[in-house]
Amino acid sequence: MDKAIKSPPAVVGSADETVLWMPDGSPHSPRFKDRYRSRAGGLAQATSVFLTGTGLPAVWRGRERFSVLETGFGLGLNFLCTWAAWEADPQRCESLQYASVEAFPVTGADLVRSARTACPENHPDSPIASRLPVLAAQLAQVWRGLSPGIHQWSFAGGCVQLTLAVGEVQAALQDLDCQADAVYLDGFSPALNPQMWSAETLHLVAQLCRPGTTLATYTVAASVRERLRQLGFRVEKCPGLPPKRDRLQAVFWP
Ligand SMILES: C[S@@+](CC[C@H](N)C(=O)[O-])C[C@H]1O[C@@H](n2cnc3c(N)ncnc32)[C@H](O)[C@@H]1O
């Protein structure tokens, strides 16, 4: 059922991926012919699909250290929203480790633009929304030299650590040394970006999970649900962020 695209050119790591900004302010990928985030906005998607779907912020409470693994760093919005949610939570874990993979890093300017246009006007009182531009500026400051391989940065006095594996998803996942407490699957749509959702990719993700790791994604594609089940995830369809009817959340119980 997945409609395979031609393999993208193997130019990874130059932080110059073209992002097309649509008239409604949403970011679009000419390479994959898909949008970077939900029509409902990046902040809404990050909070209602990825944070809620993995049980955050509750699941990091009482923990010394909490690790998030993401496939598809993109415009960094999930990272920034997770960092802002961590900041805003008086019961947060002491240390937040965030690991992600990306083959086609965008420019620092696009990271900042994305954070400014993540729909903060719809969330005037949200402490997360108001922090996004500030945190994005901090990320943009260190966002350089993104050659293929592992890059690590610390923020919030060392309490928030970002590890970015630059490269094709499977090689990049194999480069990461982490045990995830929560996983965000955020490739482009499985029909347009099948590498991010293949059985091999999801198998590598599962290898970085522990029993009880939670997982969330916006797609409920049957192939993705079935692959996750075969790997030992208990998968559940939940009401999605409109216009999507459903979203997926899962727990790893191999
Ligand atoms: C939907 S976007 C991610 C949005 C992101 N999580 C955010 O919060 O802004 C999907 C990302 O996956 C990346 N990607 C697609 N195919 C890939 C591959 N084979 N290996 C690594 N990254 C890939 C794309 O370049 C894109 O940045």
Short mmCIF file of C-alpha atoms and ligand atoms in Angstrom, two decimals:
data_model
loop_
_atom_site.label_atom_id
_atom_site.label_comp_id
_atom_site.label_asym_id
_atom_site.label_seq_id
_atom_site.Cartn_x
_atom_site.Cartn_y
_atom_site.Cartn_z
CA MET A 1 0.00 0.00 0.00
CA ASP A 2 2.89 2.35 0.70
CA LYS A 3 3.72 4.39 -2.36
CA ALA A 4 7.52 4.31 -2.50
CA ILE A 5 9.27 7.52 -3.50
CA LYS A 6 12.55 7.54 -5.36
CA SER A 7 15.48 7.47 -2.94
CA PRO A 8 16.34 11.04 -1.97
CA PRO A 9 19.80 12.24 -3.01
CA ALA A 10 22.33 11.22 -0.38
CA VAL A 11 23.33 14.72 0.69
CA VAL A 12 23.15 14.61 4.45
CA GLY A 13 24.38 16.95 7.11
CA SER A 14 24.70 20.32 5.43
CA ALA A 15 21.89 22.11 7.36
CA ASP A 16 20.57 23.68 4.18
CA GLU A 17 17.47 21.61 3.51
CA THR A 18 14.87 23.70 1.68
CA VAL A 19 11.69 24.38 3.62
CA LEU A 20 8.83 25.86 1.68
CA TRP A 21 6.74 28.26 3.79
CA MET A 22 3.15 28.12 2.58
CA PRO A 23 0.84 31.16 2.47
CA ASP A 24 -0.88 29.93 5.66
CA GLY A 25 2.50 29.94 7.41
CA SER A 26 2.94 26.17 7.54
CA PRO A 27 6.25 24.52 6.58
CA HIS A 28 6.36 22.07 3.69
CA SER A 29 9.08 19.76 2.34
CA PRO A 30 9.63 19.95 -1.43
CA ARG A 31 11.83 16.83 -1.17
CA PHE A 32 9.10 14.66 0.40
CA LYS A 33 6.07 16.62 -0.84
CA ASP A 34 4.56 16.62 2.62
CA ARG A 35 3.98 19.06 5.46
CA TYR A 36 6.30 19.14 8.46
CA ARG A 37 3.40 19.22 10.89
CA SER A 38 -0.34 19.06 11.37
CA ARG A 39 -2.63 21.65 9.84
CA ALA A 40 -3.73 22.33 13.42
CA GLY A 41 -0.26 23.71 14.18
CA GLY A 42 3.02 22.44 15.51
CA LEU A 43 2.43 23.19 19.16
CA ALA A 44 -0.97 21.50 19.12
CA GLN A 45 0.52 18.43 17.46
CA ALA A 46 3.52 18.22 19.78
CA THR A 47 1.39 18.45 22.90
CA SER A 48 -1.71 16.48 21.94
CA VAL A 49 -0.06 13.76 19.87
CA PHE A 50 3.49 13.34 21.15
CA LEU A 51 3.50 14.48 24.77
CA THR A 52 0.02 13.23 25.61
CA GLY A 53 0.56 10.03 23.62
CA THR A 54 3.66 9.12 25.60
CA GLY A 55 2.13 10.10 28.95
CA LEU A 56 4.20 13.24 29.41
CA PRO A 57 4.65 15.15 31.62
CA ALA A 58 3.39 12.64 34.24
CA VAL A 59 5.83 9.87 33.28
CA TRP A 60 8.98 11.90 33.95
CA ARG A 61 7.85 12.92 37.45
CA GLY A 62 9.89 11.38 40.22
CA ARG A 63 12.59 10.32 37.76
CA GLU A 64 16.16 11.49 38.00
CA ARG A 65 16.66 11.17 34.27
CA PHE A 66 14.22 10.74 31.39
CA SER A 67 15.07 9.92 27.76
CA VAL A 68 13.06 10.71 24.66
CA LEU A 69 13.92 9.17 21.29
CA GLU A 70 12.55 10.73 18.10
CA THR A 71 12.69 9.72 14.46
CA GLY A 72 12.79 12.88 12.31
CA PHE A 73 14.16 15.99 14.05
CA GLY A 74 12.91 18.26 11.26
CA LEU A 75 12.24 21.77 12.55
CA GLY A 76 12.97 20.70 16.10
CA LEU A 77 9.53 21.63 17.31
CA ASN A 78 8.87 18.44 19.25
CA PHE A 79 12.21 18.90 20.98
CA LEU A 80 11.47 22.54 21.82
CA CYS A 81 7.96 21.75 23.08
CA THR A 82 9.29 18.90 25.22
CA TRP A 83 12.00 21.15 26.64
CA ALA A 84 9.44 23.92 27.34
CA ALA A 85 7.04 21.43 28.97
CA TRP A 86 9.92 20.20 31.13
CA GLU A 87 10.77 23.76 32.14
CA ALA A 88 7.16 24.50 33.02
CA ASP A 89 6.68 21.42 35.21
CA PRO A 90 7.61 21.93 38.87
CA GLN A 91 7.74 18.12 39.26
CA ARG A 92 10.02 17.52 36.28
CA CYS A 93 12.81 14.95 36.23
CA GLU A 94 16.25 16.35 36.99
CA SER A 95 17.70 15.61 33.59
CA LEU A 96 16.01 15.40 30.18
CA GLN A 97 17.88 13.53 27.45
CA TYR A 98 16.52 13.93 23.94
CA ALA A 99 17.93 11.90 21.05
CA SER A 100 16.80 12.30 17.46
CA VAL A 101 17.83 11.39 13.93
CA GLU A 102 17.78 13.52 10.82
CA ALA A 103 19.15 13.06 7.31
CA PHE A 104 18.33 16.51 5.97
CA PRO A 105 18.90 19.22 8.60
CA VAL A 106 17.15 22.53 7.95
CA THR A 107 18.78 25.92 8.48
CA GLY A 108 18.93 27.62 11.87
CA ALA A 109 16.76 30.40 10.46
CA ASP A 110 14.03 27.89 9.66
CA LEU A 111 14.21 26.43 13.19
CA VAL A 112 13.55 29.91 14.57
CA ARG A 113 10.81 30.71 12.07
CA SER A 114 9.12 27.41 12.83
CA ALA A 115 9.05 28.10 16.56
CA ARG A 116 7.59 31.58 15.98
CA THR A 117 4.83 30.22 13.78
CA ALA A 118 3.89 27.15 15.79
CA CYS A 119 0.49 28.70 16.56
CA PRO A 120 1.26 30.56 19.76
CA GLU A 121 -1.59 32.97 18.99
CA ASN A 122 -3.99 30.10 19.72
CA HIS A 123 -2.39 29.51 23.09
CA PRO A 124 -1.91 32.99 24.57
CA ASP A 125 -1.65 31.72 28.13
CA SER A 126 0.45 28.68 27.42
CA PRO A 127 3.83 28.78 29.15
CA ILE A 128 5.09 26.44 26.44
CA ALA A 129 4.06 28.74 23.58
CA SER A 130 5.70 31.78 25.07
CA ARG A 131 9.01 29.96 25.57
CA LEU A 132 9.34 28.46 22.10
CA PRO A 133 11.00 31.43 20.36
CA VAL A 134 13.48 31.84 23.21
CA LEU A 135 14.45 28.17 23.25
CA ALA A 136 14.64 28.07 19.45
CA ALA A 137 17.11 30.96 19.49
CA GLN A 138 19.31 28.97 21.88
CA LEU A 139 19.15 25.95 19.60
CA ALA A 140 19.91 28.04 16.51
CA GLN A 141 23.05 29.38 18.19
CA VAL A 142 24.65 25.95 18.35
CA TRP A 143 23.12 24.64 15.09
CA ARG A 144 26.16 24.44 12.85
CA GLY A 145 28.70 21.98 11.45
CA LEU A 146 26.08 19.27 11.05
CA SER A 147 28.27 16.73 9.32
CA PRO A 148 27.02 13.13 9.28
CA GLY A 149 27.40 11.51 12.71
CA ILE A 150 26.61 12.35 16.31
CA HIS A 151 26.21 15.91 17.61
CA GLN A 152 25.52 16.76 21.24
CA TRP A 153 24.52 19.96 22.96
CA SER A 154 23.55 20.87 26.52
CA PHE A 155 21.00 23.48 27.56
CA ALA A 156 19.41 24.63 30.82
CA GLY A 157 22.69 24.43 32.69
CA GLY A 158 23.34 20.90 31.45
CA CYS A 159 19.93 19.53 32.53
CA VAL A 160 18.61 19.25 28.96
CA GLN A 161 20.80 17.32 26.57
CA LEU A 162 20.16 16.97 22.87
CA THR A 163 21.87 14.26 20.82
CA LEU A 164 21.30 14.47 17.08
CA ALA A 165 22.42 11.63 14.83
CA VAL A 166 22.75 13.10 11.36
CA GLY A 167 22.33 10.48 8.67
CA GLU A 168 19.95 8.02 7.09
CA VAL A 169 17.53 6.80 9.70
CA GLN A 170 18.76 3.22 10.09
CA ALA A 171 22.46 4.08 10.24
CA ALA A 172 21.67 7.01 12.54
CA LEU A 173 19.64 4.87 14.95
CA GLN A 174 22.52 2.41 15.12
CA ASP A 175 24.84 5.29 16.05
CA LEU A 176 22.73 6.24 19.06
CA ASP A 177 23.57 4.94 22.49
CA CYS A 178 20.39 5.43 24.50
CA GLN A 179 17.57 3.67 26.27
CA ALA A 180 14.35 5.48 25.54
CA ASP A 181 11.61 6.04 28.09
CA ALA A 182 9.41 7.64 25.42
CA VAL A 183 9.49 7.49 21.62
CA TYR A 184 8.10 9.98 19.10
CA LEU A 185 7.76 8.55 15.58
CA ASP A 186 7.64 11.60 13.34
CA GLY A 187 8.72 10.83 9.81
CA PHE A 188 6.69 12.25 6.98
CA SER A 189 3.61 10.28 6.04
CA PRO A 190 4.35 6.54 5.62
CA ALA A 191 3.10 6.68 2.02
CA LEU A 192 5.62 9.37 1.09
CA ASN A 193 8.48 8.48 3.43
CA PRO A 194 8.45 4.67 3.81
CA GLN A 195 12.06 4.41 5.06
CA MET A 196 11.05 6.04 8.34
CA TRP A 197 8.37 3.41 9.02
CA SER A 198 9.89 0.22 7.61
CA ALA A 199 10.06 -2.97 9.65
CA GLU A 200 13.86 -2.55 9.85
CA THR A 201 13.61 1.02 11.13
CA LEU A 202 10.98 0.14 13.74
CA HIS A 203 13.05 -2.87 14.81
CA LEU A 204 16.01 -0.55 15.46
CA VAL A 205 13.71 1.76 17.43
CA ALA A 206 12.50 -1.18 19.54
CA GLN A 207 16.10 -2.10 20.30
CA LEU A 208 16.47 1.27 22.00
CA CYS A 209 13.36 0.72 24.19
CA ARG A 210 12.90 -0.93 27.58
CA PRO A 211 9.80 -2.70 28.91
CA GLY A 212 7.30 0.08 29.60
CA THR A 213 8.65 2.58 27.07
CA THR A 214 5.76 4.62 25.70
CA LEU A 215 5.48 5.55 22.01
CA ALA A 216 3.35 8.02 20.10
CA THR A 217 2.73 9.03 16.53
CA TYR A 218 0.16 10.86 14.44
CA THR A 219 -0.35 8.02 11.95
CA VAL A 220 -2.49 4.95 12.42
CA ALA A 221 -1.43 3.35 9.12
CA ALA A 222 -2.22 -0.37 9.36
CA SER A 223 1.31 -1.33 8.31
CA VAL A 224 2.83 0.74 11.12
CA ARG A 225 0.44 -0.66 13.75
CA GLU A 226 1.10 -4.22 12.61
CA ARG A 227 4.89 -3.80 12.63
CA LEU A 228 4.80 -2.29 16.10
CA ARG A 229 2.62 -5.14 17.37
CA GLN A 230 5.01 -7.71 15.95
CA LEU A 231 7.85 -6.02 17.80
CA GLY A 232 6.05 -6.26 21.14
CA PHE A 233 4.26 -2.92 21.41
CA ARG A 234 0.69 -2.79 22.74
CA VAL A 235 -0.87 -0.42 20.31
CA GLU A 236 -3.94 1.73 20.82
CA LYS A 237 -5.83 4.07 18.48
CA CYS A 238 -6.97 7.25 20.19
CA PRO A 239 -8.96 10.27 18.99
CA GLY A 240 -6.63 12.34 16.82
CA LEU A 241 -5.92 16.01 16.38
CA PRO A 242 -8.39 17.27 13.75
CA PRO A 243 -8.41 16.97 10.79
CA LYS A 244 -7.00 13.54 11.67
CA ARG A 245 -9.54 11.17 13.15
CA ASP A 246 -7.07 9.03 15.06
CA ARG A 247 -3.61 9.05 16.56
CA LEU A 248 -1.59 6.14 17.87
CA GLN A 249 -0.11 5.47 21.27
CA ALA A 250 1.67 2.35 22.40
CA VAL A 251 3.62 0.75 25.23
CA PHE A 252 6.53 -1.63 24.72
CA TRP A 253 5.88 -4.97 26.47
CA PRO A 254 8.04 -7.41 24.52
C1 LIG B 1 7.61 15.39 9.80
S1 LIG B 1 9.27 15.88 9.74
C2 LIG B 1 9.73 15.94 11.45
C3 LIG B 1 9.20 17.11 12.22
C4 LIG B 1 9.89 17.29 13.55
N1 LIG B 1 9.74 16.17 14.43
C5 LIG B 1 9.55 18.57 14.25
O1 LIG B 1 9.18 18.54 15.43
O2 LIG B 1 9.71 19.64 13.63
C6 LIG B 1 10.11 14.39 9.23
C7 LIG B 1 11.61 14.51 9.22
O3 LIG B 1 12.15 13.23 8.90
C8 LIG B 1 13.31 13.42 8.12
N2 LIG B 1 13.59 12.21 7.34
C9 LIG B 1 12.85 11.72 6.31
N3 LIG B 1 13.40 10.59 5.81
C10 LIG B 1 14.51 10.36 6.54
C11 LIG B 1 15.49 9.33 6.51
N4 LIG B 1 15.43 8.32 5.63
N5 LIG B 1 16.48 9.37 7.43
C12 LIG B 1 16.52 10.36 8.35
N6 LIG B 1 15.62 11.39 8.42
C13 LIG B 1 14.63 11.39 7.53
C14 LIG B 1 12.94 14.59 7.23
O4 LIG B 1 14.07 15.20 6.67
C15 LIG B 1 12.14 15.47 8.17
O5 LIG B 1 12.93 16.44 8.75
#
